[in-house]
């Protein structure tokens, strides 16, 4: 039932729609009727989304992300509640939605309206807005979960260097900033040497090339890292894993460099290294809330200015190719209203 104070729902909304045709997946901006929205308890007036690597795959028509067609991509969104049939959320309340299969199995954030289950949403932290939330987005939220996991497994400032792989990307940039702000000595690994000044500005103590890690191919390498945030996978993760210090930990959250892990159990059983999987999609609500509240405390809007650009919804098809080609630095906020 619509809340008494709810704003009337519009008859139509705008969305970036992916459709499968005989010539492949095509994306276009469309005006859709309200009936095109999926089932859900809560209707959200979306103002902002963001660009993530997974969104690039979806919009570019790569297989394995969108589970059905037609589909509205966008794996995260922020906006205000229009109505909630459960009564849990009040009209006008600011909310954030990341994960839970939106933009993959259910229409996502690249639209001016969205529907979702009430328990998928997180309240906008006090003192923040939708643009800030999407400058953090799934990438920043994932980075925060990774930092929290390292801390919970005993990685503290002063223990030694903490490595961030894929450091110029969305997850990596945020992880560098969060770890540096917490007092860690951060080493940023990237395949983009031209981003050294940018990464040092985020708080990295030094920057290394991706090849330094991929060249490490023995089961055990010299101990170097007290902790690792890895968003790359593949040979990069294998090298970082083999060179993590005794009782260190690796928070693993991506596969931009590949899904294989060619490694041995030696770091696990001879050094007590911890491999920590980070799942931002079905993360339980209490941990989501803790992560977002800490992000609001430790990563205020001013800190994100250097790592964030804002673009229109109409720019997303072009941006999709750029992020897959490794040409997008930091975070990209998508203003879905233009």
Tab-separated table of C-alpha atoms in Angstrom, residues 17-316:
chain	number	residue	atom	x	y	z
A	17	UNK	CA	18.159	-0.693	-21.820
A	18	UNK	CA	20.184	-3.682	-23.039
A	19	UNK	CA	18.420	-5.902	-25.563
A	20	UNK	CA	19.571	-9.006	-27.403
A	21	UNK	CA	19.176	-8.848	-31.176
A	22	UNK	CA	20.270	-11.006	-34.098
A	23	UNK	CA	23.403	-8.857	-34.379
A	24	UNK	CA	24.255	-9.042	-30.675
A	25	UNK	CA	23.493	-7.030	-27.551
A	26	UNK	CA	22.381	-3.457	-28.222
A	27	UNK	CA	21.957	-0.693	-25.629
A	28	UNK	CA	19.834	2.426	-25.986
A	29	UNK	CA	18.142	5.089	-23.895
A	30	UNK	CA	14.415	4.433	-23.738
A	31	UNK	CA	11.327	5.916	-22.110
A	32	UNK	CA	9.431	3.082	-20.457
A	33	UNK	CA	6.030	2.756	-18.779
A	34	UNK	CA	5.863	2.206	-15.039
A	35	UNK	CA	4.683	-1.339	-15.729
A	36	UNK	CA	8.151	-2.191	-17.076
A	37	UNK	CA	9.632	-2.044	-13.575
A	38	UNK	CA	10.293	-5.421	-11.913
A	39	UNK	CA	8.420	-6.625	-8.869
A	40	UNK	CA	9.571	-5.270	-5.532
A	41	UNK	CA	8.452	-3.738	-2.244
A	42	UNK	CA	10.121	-0.358	-2.668
A	43	UNK	CA	10.071	2.101	-5.555
A	44	UNK	CA	13.084	4.430	-5.586
A	45	UNK	CA	13.534	7.695	-7.448
A	46	UNK	CA	17.103	7.197	-8.638
A	47	UNK	CA	19.342	10.227	-9.105
A	48	UNK	CA	22.804	8.675	-9.294
A	49	UNK	CA	24.525	5.410	-10.179
A	50	UNK	CA	28.157	4.664	-10.963
A	51	UNK	CA	30.430	2.873	-13.399
A	52	UNK	CA	32.050	-0.407	-12.334
A	53	UNK	CA	34.029	-3.000	-14.281
A	54	UNK	CA	31.045	-5.345	-14.206
A	55	UNK	CA	28.871	-2.580	-15.679
A	56	UNK	CA	31.382	-2.211	-18.494
A	57	UNK	CA	31.047	-5.900	-19.261
A	58	UNK	CA	27.259	-5.746	-19.214
A	59	UNK	CA	26.866	-2.647	-21.366
A	60	UNK	CA	29.463	-3.922	-23.846
A	61	UNK	CA	27.462	-7.104	-24.327
A	62	UNK	CA	30.041	-9.432	-22.817
A	63	UNK	CA	28.543	-12.768	-21.740
A	64	UNK	CA	28.085	-13.824	-18.125
A	65	UNK	CA	26.753	-10.652	-16.482
A	66	UNK	CA	23.209	-10.000	-17.696
A	67	UNK	CA	21.114	-13.090	-17.008
A	68	UNK	CA	18.124	-12.164	-19.178
A	69	UNK	CA	16.985	-9.560	-21.692
A	70	UNK	CA	15.794	-6.879	-21.917
A	71	UNK	CA	17.659	-5.600	-18.853
A	72	UNK	CA	18.648	-2.284	-17.300
A	73	UNK	CA	22.310	-2.544	-16.203
A	74	UNK	CA	23.877	-0.691	-13.276
A	75	UNK	CA	24.930	-2.662	-10.204
A	76	UNK	CA	24.394	0.177	-7.757
A	77	UNK	CA	22.138	3.188	-7.235
A	78	UNK	CA	21.213	5.944	-4.824
A	79	UNK	CA	18.121	8.080	-4.520
A	80	UNK	CA	14.985	8.596	-2.448
A	81	UNK	CA	12.093	6.334	-1.590
A	82	UNK	CA	8.810	7.044	-3.376
A	83	UNK	CA	6.822	4.245	-1.776
A	84	UNK	CA	7.367	1.126	0.312
A	85	UNK	CA	4.614	-1.442	0.608
A	86	UNK	CA	6.211	-2.912	3.743
A	87	UNK	CA	6.326	0.363	5.674
A	88	UNK	CA	9.997	-0.092	6.541
A	89	UNK	CA	11.139	2.955	4.535
A	90	UNK	CA	9.461	6.348	4.534
A	91	UNK	CA	8.814	8.418	1.409
A	92	UNK	CA	11.640	10.887	0.848
A	93	UNK	CA	14.188	8.828	2.765
A	94	UNK	CA	17.619	8.630	1.128
A	95	UNK	CA	18.744	5.077	0.376
A	96	UNK	CA	21.632	3.190	-1.223
A	97	UNK	CA	21.428	-0.108	-3.080
A	98	UNK	CA	24.423	-2.177	-4.148
A	99	UNK	CA	24.620	-5.852	-5.043
A	100	UNK	CA	21.798	-8.373	-4.609
A	101	UNK	CA	21.837	-9.044	-8.348
A	102	UNK	CA	20.583	-5.660	-9.549
A	103	UNK	CA	21.950	-4.835	-12.957
A	104	UNK	CA	22.407	-8.584	-13.528
A	105	UNK	CA	19.273	-10.577	-12.661
A	106	UNK	CA	16.982	-7.592	-12.049
A	107	UNK	CA	16.852	-4.108	-13.556
A	108	UNK	CA	19.520	-1.910	-12.018
A	109	UNK	CA	20.627	1.650	-11.502
A	110	UNK	CA	20.881	3.055	-15.024
A	111	UNK	CA	17.332	4.405	-14.828
A	112	UNK	CA	15.402	7.168	-13.105
A	113	UNK	CA	13.228	4.629	-11.257
A	114	UNK	CA	14.048	1.288	-9.643
A	115	UNK	CA	12.257	-1.373	-7.632
A	116	UNK	CA	13.798	-3.593	-4.972
A	117	UNK	CA	13.136	-5.600	-1.846
A	118	UNK	CA	13.011	-3.517	1.309
A	119	UNK	CA	15.785	-5.508	3.014
A	120	UNK	CA	18.229	-4.840	0.156
A	121	UNK	CA	18.406	-1.125	0.930
A	122	UNK	CA	20.733	0.739	3.278
A	123	UNK	CA	19.922	4.178	4.695
A	124	UNK	CA	21.976	7.103	3.449
A	125	UNK	CA	24.401	7.910	6.310
A	126	UNK	CA	23.724	11.279	7.992
A	127	UNK	CA	25.575	14.162	6.407
A	128	UNK	CA	25.967	12.467	3.009
A	129	UNK	CA	24.076	12.594	-0.269
A	130	UNK	CA	23.402	10.385	-3.274
A	131	UNK	CA	26.331	11.755	-5.289
A	132	UNK	CA	28.735	10.935	-2.455
A	133	UNK	CA	27.246	7.443	-2.157
A	134	UNK	CA	27.858	6.730	-5.817
A	135	UNK	CA	31.353	8.240	-5.746
A	136	UNK	CA	31.912	5.402	-3.286
A	137	UNK	CA	29.615	2.917	-5.032
A	138	UNK	CA	30.121	-0.822	-5.232
A	139	UNK	CA	33.846	-0.333	-5.772
A	140	UNK	CA	34.361	1.771	-2.650
A	141	UNK	CA	32.019	-0.404	-0.603
A	142	UNK	CA	34.027	-3.469	-1.667
A	143	UNK	CA	37.272	-1.719	-0.739
A	144	UNK	CA	35.870	-0.939	2.706
A	145	UNK	CA	34.858	-4.559	3.233
A	146	UNK	CA	38.384	-5.614	2.271
A	147	UNK	CA	39.991	-3.182	4.702
A	148	UNK	CA	37.673	-4.325	7.493
A	149	UNK	CA	38.539	-7.968	6.758
A	150	UNK	CA	42.282	-7.282	6.981
A	151	UNK	CA	41.812	-5.464	10.289
A	152	UNK	CA	39.711	-8.303	11.705
A	153	UNK	CA	42.496	-10.745	10.801
A	154	UNK	CA	45.102	-8.783	12.729
A	155	UNK	CA	46.678	-6.483	10.137
A	156	UNK	CA	47.460	-3.238	11.951
A	157	UNK	CA	49.466	-0.098	11.121
A	158	UNK	CA	53.149	-0.708	11.805
A	159	UNK	CA	53.032	-4.395	10.876
A	160	UNK	CA	54.650	-3.731	7.517
A	161	UNK	CA	53.700	-2.763	4.003
A	162	UNK	CA	50.158	-3.351	2.753
A	163	UNK	CA	49.862	-4.001	-0.974
A	164	UNK	CA	46.974	-2.824	-3.149
A	165	UNK	CA	46.785	-4.326	-6.637
A	166	UNK	CA	44.898	-2.709	-9.502
A	167	UNK	CA	45.502	0.458	-7.531
A	168	UNK	CA	44.401	2.969	-10.175
A	169	UNK	CA	40.948	1.379	-10.531
A	170	UNK	CA	37.854	2.085	-8.480
A	171	UNK	CA	38.403	-0.533	-5.759
A	172	UNK	CA	42.136	0.052	-5.678
A	173	UNK	CA	41.959	3.843	-5.472
A	174	UNK	CA	39.543	3.721	-2.558
A	175	UNK	CA	41.552	1.013	-0.781
A	176	UNK	CA	44.740	3.074	-1.068
A	177	UNK	CA	42.995	6.120	0.413
A	178	UNK	CA	41.322	4.156	3.232
A	179	UNK	CA	44.456	2.245	4.223
A	180	UNK	CA	46.642	5.343	4.154
A	181	UNK	CA	44.105	7.264	6.260
A	182	UNK	CA	44.181	4.410	8.798
A	183	UNK	CA	47.967	4.749	9.131
A	184	UNK	CA	49.170	1.844	6.980
A	185	UNK	CA	52.229	1.991	4.752
A	186	UNK	CA	50.639	1.364	1.367
A	187	UNK	CA	52.353	0.034	-1.741
A	188	UNK	CA	50.273	0.560	-4.883
A	189	UNK	CA	50.644	-1.883	-7.775
A	190	UNK	CA	49.453	-0.802	-11.218
A	191	UNK	CA	49.977	-1.514	-14.876
A	192	UNK	CA	49.653	2.219	-15.590
A	193	UNK	CA	52.979	3.860	-14.786
A	194	UNK	CA	51.549	7.279	-15.685
A	195	UNK	CA	49.323	7.130	-12.596
A	196	UNK	CA	52.200	7.234	-10.083
A	197	UNK	CA	51.615	10.848	-9.025
A	198	UNK	CA	47.896	10.190	-8.670
A	199	UNK	CA	48.477	7.175	-6.407
A	200	UNK	CA	51.064	8.957	-4.297
A	201	UNK	CA	48.530	11.751	-3.871
A	202	UNK	CA	46.008	9.236	-2.501
A	203	UNK	CA	48.495	8.255	0.193
A	204	UNK	CA	50.589	5.434	-1.286
A	205	UNK	CA	54.154	5.424	0.019
A	206	UNK	CA	55.448	4.025	-3.264
A	207	UNK	CA	54.216	2.592	-6.546
A	208	UNK	CA	55.364	-0.613	-8.219
A	209	UNK	CA	54.655	-2.026	-11.664
A	210	UNK	CA	52.326	-4.945	-12.158
A	211	UNK	CA	55.221	-6.987	-13.576
A	212	UNK	CA	56.960	-7.078	-10.172
A	213	UNK	CA	54.177	-9.344	-8.938
A	214	UNK	CA	53.541	-11.430	-12.032
A	215	UNK	CA	57.252	-12.300	-12.101
A	216	UNK	CA	56.931	-14.000	-8.703
A	217	UNK	CA	56.139	-17.587	-9.670
A	218	UNK	CA	57.734	-19.767	-7.011
A	219	UNK	CA	55.490	-21.427	-4.389
A	220	UNK	CA	57.099	-19.281	-1.687
A	221	UNK	CA	58.781	-15.959	-2.351
A	222	UNK	CA	60.555	-13.519	-0.055
A	223	UNK	CA	58.165	-12.273	2.637
A	224	UNK	CA	57.059	-8.723	1.845
A	225	UNK	CA	53.420	-7.873	2.609
A	226	UNK	CA	51.655	-7.705	5.952
A	227	UNK	CA	48.371	-7.491	4.066
A	228	UNK	CA	47.028	-7.320	0.536
A	229	UNK	CA	43.888	-5.951	-1.114
A	230	UNK	CA	43.673	-7.667	-4.502
A	231	UNK	CA	41.188	-6.720	-7.211
A	232	UNK	CA	43.133	-8.289	-10.087
A	233	UNK	CA	43.381	-12.043	-9.533
A	234	UNK	CA	45.371	-14.280	-11.868
A	235	UNK	CA	49.169	-14.066	-11.860
A	236	UNK	CA	49.085	-10.829	-9.850
A	237	UNK	CA	47.264	-12.509	-6.973
A	238	UNK	CA	49.514	-15.570	-7.176
A	239	UNK	CA	52.626	-13.404	-6.833
A	240	UNK	CA	51.186	-11.384	-3.961
A	241	UNK	CA	50.067	-14.554	-2.172
A	242	UNK	CA	53.505	-16.196	-2.459
A	243	UNK	CA	55.179	-13.088	-1.031
A	244	UNK	CA	52.815	-12.352	1.887
A	245	UNK	CA	54.454	-12.414	5.296
A	246	UNK	CA	53.869	-14.991	8.021
A	247	UNK	CA	50.358	-14.622	9.480
A	248	UNK	CA	49.525	-11.970	6.905
A	249	UNK	CA	46.228	-11.793	5.051
A	250	UNK	CA	44.964	-11.170	1.529
A	251	UNK	CA	41.487	-9.742	0.896
A	252	UNK	CA	40.526	-10.989	-2.566
A	253	UNK	CA	37.751	-9.131	-4.372
A	254	UNK	CA	38.261	-9.085	-8.141
A	255	UNK	CA	39.417	-10.790	-11.310
A	256	UNK	CA	40.250	-8.010	-13.761
A	257	UNK	CA	43.476	-9.885	-14.559
A	258	UNK	CA	41.973	-13.368	-14.674
A	259	UNK	CA	40.043	-15.895	-12.619
A	260	UNK	CA	42.770	-18.545	-12.346
A	261	UNK	CA	44.951	-18.919	-9.271
A	262	UNK	CA	48.024	-21.020	-10.010
A	263	UNK	CA	49.535	-21.411	-6.563
A	264	UNK	CA	50.369	-23.913	-3.850
A	265	UNK	CA	49.153	-24.418	-0.300
A	266	UNK	CA	52.602	-23.599	1.127
A	267	UNK	CA	51.797	-20.012	2.171
A	268	UNK	CA	48.730	-21.336	4.001
A	269	UNK	CA	50.402	-24.178	5.897
A	270	UNK	CA	53.962	-22.893	6.305
A	271	UNK	CA	53.301	-19.206	6.964
A	272	UNK	CA	49.708	-19.225	8.199
A	273	UNK	CA	48.666	-16.804	5.473
A	274	UNK	CA	44.928	-16.051	5.319
A	275	UNK	CA	43.058	-15.843	2.004
A	276	UNK	CA	39.922	-13.797	2.659
A	277	UNK	CA	37.123	-13.770	0.115
A	278	UNK	CA	35.192	-10.504	-0.172
A	279	UNK	CA	31.581	-10.805	-1.340
A	280	UNK	CA	29.907	-7.437	-1.772
A	281	UNK	CA	26.815	-8.833	-3.531
A	282	UNK	CA	25.089	-10.748	-0.724
A	283	UNK	CA	26.880	-9.130	2.215
A	284	UNK	CA	24.539	-9.229	5.265
A	285	UNK	CA	22.742	-6.004	6.173
A	286	UNK	CA	24.473	-5.343	9.542
A	287	UNK	CA	27.895	-5.523	7.886
A	288	UNK	CA	26.674	-3.340	5.007
A	289	UNK	CA	25.513	-0.703	7.457
A	290	UNK	CA	28.796	-0.836	9.384
A	291	UNK	CA	30.796	-0.427	6.171
A	292	UNK	CA	28.722	2.510	4.897
A	293	UNK	CA	28.831	4.296	8.243
A	294	UNK	CA	32.594	3.918	8.378
A	295	UNK	CA	32.902	5.148	4.802
A	296	UNK	CA	30.903	8.234	5.769
A	297	UNK	CA	33.358	8.822	8.614
A	298	UNK	CA	36.638	8.051	6.826
A	299	UNK	CA	35.952	8.997	3.218
A	300	UNK	CA	34.144	12.307	3.133
A	301	UNK	CA	33.248	13.984	-0.125
A	302	UNK	CA	36.348	16.208	-0.122
A	303	UNK	CA	38.631	13.190	-0.052
A	304	UNK	CA	36.876	11.724	-3.084
A	305	UNK	CA	37.185	14.792	-5.312
A	306	UNK	CA	40.543	13.737	-6.744
A	307	UNK	CA	39.322	10.255	-7.657
A	308	UNK	CA	35.842	11.080	-9.016
A	309	UNK	CA	34.374	12.317	-12.275
A	310	UNK	CA	30.669	12.795	-13.006
A	311	UNK	CA	29.111	11.859	-16.336
A	312	UNK	CA	25.641	11.642	-17.864
A	313	UNK	CA	23.661	8.435	-18.358
A	314	UNK	CA	24.004	8.947	-22.109
A	315	UNK	CA	27.805	8.620	-21.767
A	316	UNK	CA	27.691	5.114	-20.317
